[in-house]
Amino acid sequence: MTCFDVELTVNGAPRRGSVEARRTLADFLREDLGLTGTHLGCEHGVCGACTVLVDGEPARSCLMLAVQARGADVRTVEGLAPDGEMNRLQEAMWDSHGFQCGFCTPGFLMQITALLAENPGPTEAEVREALSGNICRCTGYESIVNGVLLAADAAGSDE
Amino acid sequence: MQHIAERYTGASVRRSEDPRILTGSGRYVDDVRLPGMLHAAFVRSPVAHARITRIDVREAAKAPGVVLVLTGEELERSLVPGPGIAAMFSGGAPVPAFTTLATGKVRVVGDPVVLVVAESRYLAEDACELVEVDYEELPAVMTPQAARDPASPAIFEDLGSNVLVRSPVAVFGDVDGAFARADRIVRADLRQHRHQNAPMECRGVVCSFDPESGELTVHSATQGVHIVRTTLSTALGLPPEKVRVLAGDIGGSFGLKLGAYREDVACAAASRQLSRPVRWMEDRLENLTFSGQAREESFEVAAAVTNEGEILGLRVKMTIDTGAYPGMGTMLPELVKTMIPGPYKIGALSFEWTAVVTNKAAYVAYRGPWASETWVRERMVDLIAMELGMEPIQVRLRNVATRETPPRRMVTGRSLAGVTAKESLEAIASTVDLPSFRRLQAGAREHGRYLGLGMATYIEPAPGPLEGKGGGGIMGPEQIRLRLAEDGTVTLFTSQMPHGQSHQTTFAQIAADEFGVPIEQVRVVVGDSDLVPMGFGTGGSRAATMAGGASLHGARALKARVKEIASHLFEAGAEDIELSGGSVAVRGVPASAMSLAELARAARSPGRLPPSLAGDVEVTAAFDGGEGGWSGGSHAAIVEVDVETGQVRVERYVVAEDCGILINPAIVEGQVRGGVAQGIGAVLLERSVYDEETGQYLSSTFMDYVLATACEIPRIEIEHLETVPLDADVNFRGVGEGGMIIAPPTLCNAIEDALSPFGARVLEQHLPPARILELIGAIPAG
């Protein structure tokens, strides 16, 4: 099958590859770039585990083709703590016992990153609404919501 | 020297799992990459019940990147025939003959028929499209009623019938007397619907056979590495010591990922044939359609009651739809029978059950697999209260066993020692303030708003009082191994296989306290059958008591060993050795202090110690559960039902739970909330639906099998009752399953209460909007 060259930025670094048109962005990230932090939960765009940021916007990497990400700025969970130091959101999730099995975690973290960039001080209702496209089967969501609110609080108190 | 200020046990210590999980550094089975790894995909049956008349794989075998195509008959030549894991969970029921890939017949939509192994998953799936299979369809047997019909075609010819088990009638107490004395008989036919585990990570396996050593290494998403090892070594005819099973992080399971599945066996055989690693990751379609489903049970119940609300006895007939292939469906009814009296003084019970085979996915364990006992009993209590015009909580308080000496027993036998049902019921009643809720409810109804309050109570054998019988139930005692590593780390090897339960944190808390080191100096090793002791793995809410207890006793034994070694090295009495803050010293002689790392190295140095102590500083321990103890609690839900749309909103959810001593409150609360969320989803959203004519599966995506989101699950208020220690040392009890056991009846009771002005009786567990509208008569039933 014909392959296409893809150049893009992933977590701040230029990356390139040669992919079939049908290769999903998720498979490109996981298989070709070795960034296995992004998880595949349903591969039909419902569960949100594969959420990454494409030019700052949350996107389902299972529904997006790698070729569609040409020239884009992609961020994945690996980009949240590039130096191994957890960022404020990750620390807040740790403090809140946010997650259990960890499989949905990357999608939530990226979705929340987008939320807090747009709305640094969300209400609980806004948090729940913003997370309504991400499924967690373990926690019942309360600990995740608490983590978001804690991260937002921590950000607020820094200002 | 590090100072330990306080105990870790009882504190919401941050999880040691989180740094890797929060940074994308977790290692799940789909993240395993091996050199030369190939990818498997399966051709699956598109029909529910059919004879296979022809399979043609020639085009597929020639397709790009394809390395191997195997039909069921070809695969079978490399396998040892036998029921595999099915026999382990059959409860003694007959296990039909079937093959790893379907041969002769397919019995469910999604039944694996042909294995394709290729250089990529994309290419493997391309080739699957080229496999031609002809099917001669048979009538699909889709309901227990159809299965009971002697004219229905036998799904397994060797069984001769689709009725797998018809149990004898078990009688406990004077059932006839109870029904003769009763003022009333309350009857109900209750149905629990089919739903499923749906962990966020599907099943998956990477099998790697090394022809030089003859060893098979398997990376598996599993709840227990040893069961996978046993199943695969048996199926492949390999000596167990030639099979090593590894597991990393597991993306949830809830009972699904037990043992090696048929796909795992096929991939292991393919790897052996090819001498290359073969990986299979289940996709969500396969997962929802075929991996397994649970809970489909129905009950005919009669309760003998007095006008004062005393429950004198129950007559129960249970039917379980086990699906096509053996899972856990024939093991559970006996558990349901034993547990159905719950924490109540019900004095008589007759129980019989029937298990049938249908053309649906196998019945598998799902979080609290026997949960129907609680659902049926707690539903009946509310139906009895409705019949008598009493508050349901009055009926509960009248009938639950109180703590007395000697403790009461369930009519089915087990002691109710330490059960706090009365206390937890009183706690939730007080929290929700029943009288003021009734006023609020009455006022709301005047404005056309329908609020309801439901309560329920349960106990869970996690592990239950053991009364000297020990053994941790059917799964045996829990073994553990601890080693003092050369860097002074206490390394704990456990067969528990956490998949979200945070054992790497909680066992470390227990061991750190008992041994006397900072928690950072304890490492919990899981997921390697070459390293961890033999054991079932994680399931049955056994980790807290059984493995927590083993951690405690193991740490105690390791500490004694360290003191014994130190007494040789220091030439002092063991009773004079002090261990604190990561060092050992002779009491009162601080200058003698030696770090644990130095001690471990000294022990390994030849000649420093007598042979009985020389070498690795290591102990093994086993824990049989000690005195055990029940886990349990009571939940209350307040709902509002919109009678225009049929939508149910959970306005408030209150929990009073008793899992004994808390190891880590935040982790316990996470387990409770997660279980409740699954229970809410089960009642309001989730259902595994089949077309009863064609046998097609209709819930095969997350758009059809709907899981609850952050918008449906409310905050859950939790009160802990840590009331009754039974054991001298180990009073942690399992808490993983309880929320899922009790949330469905709690919610159903609340919804029925909300709909009481309509005279609705809730007889099934699944109450989506359309069913609510039927119950209130807004739309015709059916």
PDB file of C-alpha atoms in Angstrom, chain B residues 412-584:
ATOM      1  CA  THR B 412     -27.811 -22.011  55.641  1.00  0.00           C
ATOM      2  CA  GLY B 413     -25.089 -22.435  58.220  1.00  0.00           C
ATOM      3  CA  ARG B 414     -22.509 -19.696  58.461  1.00  0.00           C
ATOM      4  CA  SER B 415     -21.993 -17.741  61.661  1.00  0.00           C
ATOM      5  CA  LEU B 416     -22.994 -14.070  61.610  1.00  0.00           C
ATOM      6  CA  ALA B 417     -20.239 -13.171  64.087  1.00  0.00           C
ATOM      7  CA  GLY B 418     -19.314  -9.531  63.900  1.00  0.00           C
ATOM      8  CA  VAL B 419     -22.063  -8.515  61.466  1.00  0.00           C
ATOM      9  CA  THR B 420     -23.087  -4.880  61.889  1.00  0.00           C
ATOM     10  CA  ALA B 421     -26.149  -4.740  59.655  1.00  0.00           C
ATOM     11  CA  LYS B 422     -28.287  -3.157  62.353  1.00  0.00           C
ATOM     12  CA  GLU B 423     -25.674  -0.518  63.071  1.00  0.00           C
ATOM     13  CA  SER B 424     -25.194   0.357  59.420  1.00  0.00           C
ATOM     14  CA  LEU B 425     -28.954   0.524  58.791  1.00  0.00           C
ATOM     15  CA  GLU B 426     -29.381   2.872  61.726  1.00  0.00           C
ATOM     16  CA  ALA B 427     -26.487   4.962  60.453  1.00  0.00           C
ATOM     17  CA  ILE B 428     -27.951   5.501  56.976  1.00  0.00           C
ATOM     18  CA  ALA B 429     -31.464   6.097  58.347  1.00  0.00           C
ATOM     19  CA  SER B 430     -30.092   8.788  60.580  1.00  0.00           C
ATOM     20  CA  THR B 431     -28.001  10.340  57.793  1.00  0.00           C
ATOM     21  CA  VAL B 432     -30.904  10.626  55.375  1.00  0.00           C
ATOM     22  CA  ASP B 433     -33.331  11.627  58.161  1.00  0.00           C
ATOM     23  CA  LEU B 434     -36.232   9.470  57.122  1.00  0.00           C
ATOM     24  CA  PRO B 435     -39.108  11.494  58.672  1.00  0.00           C
ATOM     25  CA  SER B 436     -37.999  14.725  57.054  1.00  0.00           C
ATOM     26  CA  PHE B 437     -37.475  12.934  53.732  1.00  0.00           C
ATOM     27  CA  ARG B 438     -41.049  11.633  53.839  1.00  0.00           C
ATOM     28  CA  ARG B 439     -42.306  15.205  54.370  1.00  0.00           C
ATOM     29  CA  LEU B 440     -40.162  16.451  51.503  1.00  0.00           C
ATOM     30  CA  GLN B 441     -41.390  13.600  49.305  1.00  0.00           C
ATOM     31  CA  ALA B 442     -45.053  14.344  50.079  1.00  0.00           C
ATOM     32  CA  GLY B 443     -44.578  18.030  49.339  1.00  0.00           C
ATOM     33  CA  ALA B 444     -42.777  17.324  46.079  1.00  0.00           C
ATOM     34  CA  ARG B 445     -45.535  14.988  44.884  1.00  0.00           C
ATOM     35  CA  GLU B 446     -48.026  17.792  45.245  1.00  0.00           C
ATOM     36  CA  HIS B 447     -45.963  19.616  42.632  1.00  0.00           C
ATOM     37  CA  GLY B 448     -45.714  16.624  40.318  1.00  0.00           C
ATOM     38  CA  ARG B 449     -42.190  15.687  41.355  1.00  0.00           C
ATOM     39  CA  TYR B 450     -41.485  12.091  42.240  1.00  0.00           C
ATOM     40  CA  LEU B 451     -38.768  11.534  44.810  1.00  0.00           C
ATOM     41  CA  GLY B 452     -37.930   8.134  46.210  1.00  0.00           C
ATOM     42  CA  LEU B 453     -35.766   6.718  48.958  1.00  0.00           C
ATOM     43  CA  GLY B 454     -34.340   3.210  48.827  1.00  0.00           C
ATOM     44  CA  MET B 455     -32.233   1.322  51.290  1.00  0.00           C
ATOM     45  CA  ALA B 456     -30.587  -2.064  51.284  1.00  0.00           C
ATOM     46  CA  THR B 457     -28.157  -4.066  53.367  1.00  0.00           C
ATOM     47  CA  TYR B 458     -25.737  -6.874  52.609  1.00  0.00           C
ATOM     48  CA  ILE B 459     -22.887  -8.938  53.882  1.00  0.00           C
ATOM     49  CA  GLU B 460     -20.065 -10.319  51.837  1.00  0.00           C
ATOM     50  CA  PRO B 461     -17.860 -13.319  52.635  1.00  0.00           C
ATOM     51  CA  ALA B 462     -14.616 -11.405  52.415  1.00  0.00           C
ATOM     52  CA  PRO B 463     -13.740 -13.915  53.787  1.00  0.00           C
ATOM     53  CA  GLY B 464     -16.511 -14.449  56.374  1.00  0.00           C
ATOM     54  CA  PRO B 465     -15.948 -16.017  59.798  1.00  0.00           C
ATOM     55  CA  LEU B 466     -13.772 -19.076  59.371  1.00  0.00           C
ATOM     56  CA  GLU B 467     -14.564 -20.811  62.676  1.00  0.00           C
ATOM     57  CA  GLY B 468     -11.326 -22.708  62.752  1.00  0.00           C
ATOM     58  CA  LYS B 469     -11.810 -24.001  59.227  1.00  0.00           C
ATOM     59  CA  GLY B 470      -9.443 -21.455  57.775  1.00  0.00           C
ATOM     60  CA  GLY B 471      -8.233 -21.918  54.299  1.00  0.00           C
ATOM     61  CA  GLY B 472      -9.673 -18.795  52.723  1.00  0.00           C
ATOM     62  CA  GLY B 473     -12.567 -20.561  51.105  1.00  0.00           C
ATOM     63  CA  ILE B 474     -12.349 -22.355  47.795  1.00  0.00           C
ATOM     64  CA  MET B 475      -9.173 -20.633  46.809  1.00  0.00           C
ATOM     65  CA  GLY B 476      -7.033 -21.822  49.711  1.00  0.00           C
ATOM     66  CA  PRO B 477      -4.662 -19.976  52.016  1.00  0.00           C
ATOM     67  CA  GLU B 478      -2.657 -17.051  50.679  1.00  0.00           C
ATOM     68  CA  GLN B 479       1.074 -17.550  50.406  1.00  0.00           C
ATOM     69  CA  ILE B 480       3.653 -14.822  50.375  1.00  0.00           C
ATOM     70  CA  ARG B 481       7.423 -14.493  50.225  1.00  0.00           C
ATOM     71  CA  LEU B 482       9.478 -11.652  51.637  1.00  0.00           C
ATOM     72  CA  ARG B 483      13.113 -10.939  51.070  1.00  0.00           C
ATOM     73  CA  LEU B 484      15.429  -8.343  52.482  1.00  0.00           C
ATOM     74  CA  ALA B 485      17.190  -7.117  49.357  1.00  0.00           C
ATOM     75  CA  GLU B 486      20.841  -6.107  49.395  1.00  0.00           C
ATOM     76  CA  ASP B 487      19.874  -2.442  49.400  1.00  0.00           C
ATOM     77  CA  GLY B 488      17.827  -2.964  52.550  1.00  0.00           C
ATOM     78  CA  THR B 489      14.498  -2.966  50.731  1.00  0.00           C
ATOM     79  CA  VAL B 490      11.847  -5.320  52.008  1.00  0.00           C
ATOM     80  CA  THR B 491      10.641  -7.042  48.857  1.00  0.00           C
ATOM     81  CA  LEU B 492       7.291  -8.725  49.044  1.00  0.00           C
ATOM     82  CA  PHE B 493       6.295 -11.278  46.398  1.00  0.00           C
ATOM     83  CA  THR B 494       2.561 -11.859  46.124  1.00  0.00           C
ATOM     84  CA  SER B 495       0.335 -13.836  43.791  1.00  0.00           C
ATOM     85  CA  GLN B 496      -2.217 -11.053  44.029  1.00  0.00           C
ATOM     86  CA  MET B 497      -2.489  -9.356  40.654  1.00  0.00           C
ATOM     87  CA  PRO B 498      -3.816  -5.867  41.230  1.00  0.00           C
ATOM     88  CA  HIS B 499      -5.775  -4.305  38.393  1.00  0.00           C
ATOM     89  CA  GLY B 500      -6.724  -1.040  40.052  1.00  0.00           C
ATOM     90  CA  GLN B 501      -6.947  -2.188  43.675  1.00  0.00           C
ATOM     91  CA  SER B 502      -3.646  -0.530  44.689  1.00  0.00           C
ATOM     92  CA  HIS B 503      -2.087  -3.561  46.375  1.00  0.00           C
ATOM     93  CA  GLN B 504       1.393  -2.269  45.741  1.00  0.00           C
ATOM     94  CA  THR B 505       0.506   0.510  48.155  1.00  0.00           C
ATOM     95  CA  THR B 506      -1.633  -1.280  50.734  1.00  0.00           C
ATOM     96  CA  PHE B 507       0.558  -4.343  51.254  1.00  0.00           C
ATOM     97  CA  ALA B 508       3.536  -2.020  51.577  1.00  0.00           C
ATOM     98  CA  GLN B 509       1.692  -0.047  54.264  1.00  0.00           C
ATOM     99  CA  ILE B 510       1.063  -3.201  56.274  1.00  0.00           C
ATOM    100  CA  ALA B 511       4.556  -4.608  55.828  1.00  0.00           C
ATOM    101  CA  ALA B 512       6.230  -1.273  56.582  1.00  0.00           C
ATOM    102  CA  ASP B 513       4.344  -0.981  59.854  1.00  0.00           C
ATOM    103  CA  GLU B 514       4.956  -4.536  60.921  1.00  0.00           C
ATOM    104  CA  PHE B 515       8.594  -4.657  59.885  1.00  0.00           C
ATOM    105  CA  GLY B 516       9.400  -1.117  60.961  1.00  0.00           C
ATOM    106  CA  VAL B 517      10.741   0.571  57.828  1.00  0.00           C
ATOM    107  CA  PRO B 518       9.618   3.590  55.836  1.00  0.00           C
ATOM    108  CA  ILE B 519       7.100   2.639  53.176  1.00  0.00           C
ATOM    109  CA  GLU B 520       9.522   3.682  50.455  1.00  0.00           C
ATOM    110  CA  GLN B 521      11.685   0.802  51.635  1.00  0.00           C
ATOM    111  CA  VAL B 522       9.036  -1.797  50.805  1.00  0.00           C
ATOM    112  CA  ARG B 523       8.624  -3.051  47.270  1.00  0.00           C
ATOM    113  CA  VAL B 524       5.680  -5.209  46.231  1.00  0.00           C
ATOM    114  CA  VAL B 525       6.420  -7.543  43.338  1.00  0.00           C
ATOM    115  CA  VAL B 526       3.490  -8.929  41.342  1.00  0.00           C
ATOM    116  CA  GLY B 527       2.905 -10.526  37.983  1.00  0.00           C
ATOM    117  CA  ASP B 528       5.681 -13.065  37.403  1.00  0.00           C
ATOM    118  CA  SER B 529       4.889 -16.734  37.815  1.00  0.00           C
ATOM    119  CA  ASP B 530       8.610 -17.476  38.267  1.00  0.00           C
ATOM    120  CA  LEU B 531       8.798 -15.132  41.250  1.00  0.00           C
ATOM    121  CA  VAL B 532       5.464 -14.947  43.022  1.00  0.00           C
ATOM    122  CA  PRO B 533       4.176 -17.805  45.150  1.00  0.00           C
ATOM    123  CA  MET B 534       1.479 -20.103  43.834  1.00  0.00           C
ATOM    124  CA  GLY B 535      -1.948 -18.629  44.364  1.00  0.00           C
ATOM    125  CA  PHE B 536      -5.277 -17.845  42.769  1.00  0.00           C
ATOM    126  CA  GLY B 537      -4.597 -14.169  42.228  1.00  0.00           C
ATOM    127  CA  THR B 538      -6.924 -11.258  42.796  1.00  0.00           C
ATOM    128  CA  GLY B 539     -10.626 -11.944  43.096  1.00  0.00           C
ATOM    129  CA  GLY B 540     -13.345 -12.720  45.573  1.00  0.00           C
ATOM    130  CA  SER B 541     -12.431  -9.677  47.693  1.00  0.00           C
ATOM    131  CA  ARG B 542      -9.725 -11.813  49.234  1.00  0.00           C
ATOM    132  CA  ALA B 543      -6.770  -9.456  48.979  1.00  0.00           C
ATOM    133  CA  ALA B 544      -7.352  -7.377  52.103  1.00  0.00           C
ATOM    134  CA  THR B 545      -7.750 -10.179  54.598  1.00  0.00           C
ATOM    135  CA  MET B 546      -5.852 -12.995  52.964  1.00  0.00           C
ATOM    136  CA  ALA B 547      -2.945 -11.205  51.327  1.00  0.00           C
ATOM    137  CA  GLY B 548      -3.005  -8.307  53.790  1.00  0.00           C
ATOM    138  CA  GLY B 549      -2.795 -10.874  56.567  1.00  0.00           C
ATOM    139  CA  ALA B 550      -0.040 -12.755  54.781  1.00  0.00           C
ATOM    140  CA  SER B 551       1.848  -9.464  54.406  1.00  0.00           C
ATOM    141  CA  LEU B 552       1.546  -8.827  58.121  1.00  0.00           C
ATOM    142  CA  HIS B 553       2.596 -12.306  59.189  1.00  0.00           C
ATOM    143  CA  GLY B 554       5.306 -12.431  56.551  1.00  0.00           C
ATOM    144  CA  ALA B 555       6.767  -9.107  57.698  1.00  0.00           C
ATOM    145  CA  ARG B 556       6.686 -10.374  61.269  1.00  0.00           C
ATOM    146  CA  ALA B 557       8.546 -13.519  60.242  1.00  0.00           C
ATOM    147  CA  LEU B 558      11.106 -11.538  58.252  1.00  0.00           C
ATOM    148  CA  LYS B 559      11.696  -9.283  61.199  1.00  0.00           C
ATOM    149  CA  ALA B 560      12.294 -12.304  63.451  1.00  0.00           C
ATOM    150  CA  ARG B 561      14.737 -13.674  60.881  1.00  0.00           C
ATOM    151  CA  VAL B 562      16.584 -10.364  60.707  1.00  0.00           C
ATOM    152  CA  LYS B 563      16.870 -10.280  64.493  1.00  0.00           C
ATOM    153  CA  GLU B 564      18.158 -13.823  64.520  1.00  0.00           C
ATOM    154  CA  ILE B 565      20.796 -12.952  61.940  1.00  0.00           C
ATOM    155  CA  ALA B 566      21.710  -9.786  63.801  1.00  0.00           C
ATOM    156  CA  SER B 567      22.094 -11.718  67.038  1.00  0.00           C
ATOM    157  CA  HIS B 568      24.679 -13.934  65.322  1.00  0.00           C
ATOM    158  CA  LEU B 569      26.487 -11.012  63.760  1.00  0.00           C
ATOM    159  CA  PHE B 570      26.478  -9.019  67.020  1.00  0.00           C
ATOM    160  CA  GLU B 571      26.891 -12.058  69.248  1.00  0.00           C
ATOM    161  CA  ALA B 572      23.942 -10.816  71.298  1.00  0.00           C
ATOM    162  CA  GLY B 573      20.615 -12.355  72.255  1.00  0.00           C
ATOM    163  CA  ALA B 574      17.859 -11.948  69.646  1.00  0.00           C
ATOM    164  CA  GLU B 575      15.696 -10.327  72.331  1.00  0.00           C
ATOM    165  CA  ASP B 576      18.335  -7.614  72.693  1.00  0.00           C
ATOM    166  CA  ILE B 577      18.236  -6.673  69.025  1.00  0.00           C
ATOM    167  CA  GLU B 578      16.329  -3.565  68.078  1.00  0.00           C
ATOM    168  CA  LEU B 579      15.097  -2.872  64.585  1.00  0.00           C
ATOM    169  CA  SER B 580      14.062   0.640  63.770  1.00  0.00           C
ATOM    170  CA  GLY B 581      14.260   3.161  61.009  1.00  0.00           C
ATOM    171  CA  GLY B 582      16.007   0.831  58.610  1.00  0.00           C
ATOM    172  CA  SER B 583      18.761  -0.280  61.002  1.00  0.00           C
ATOM    173  CA  VAL B 584      19.439  -3.023  63.491  1.00  0.00           C
TER     174      VAL B 584
END
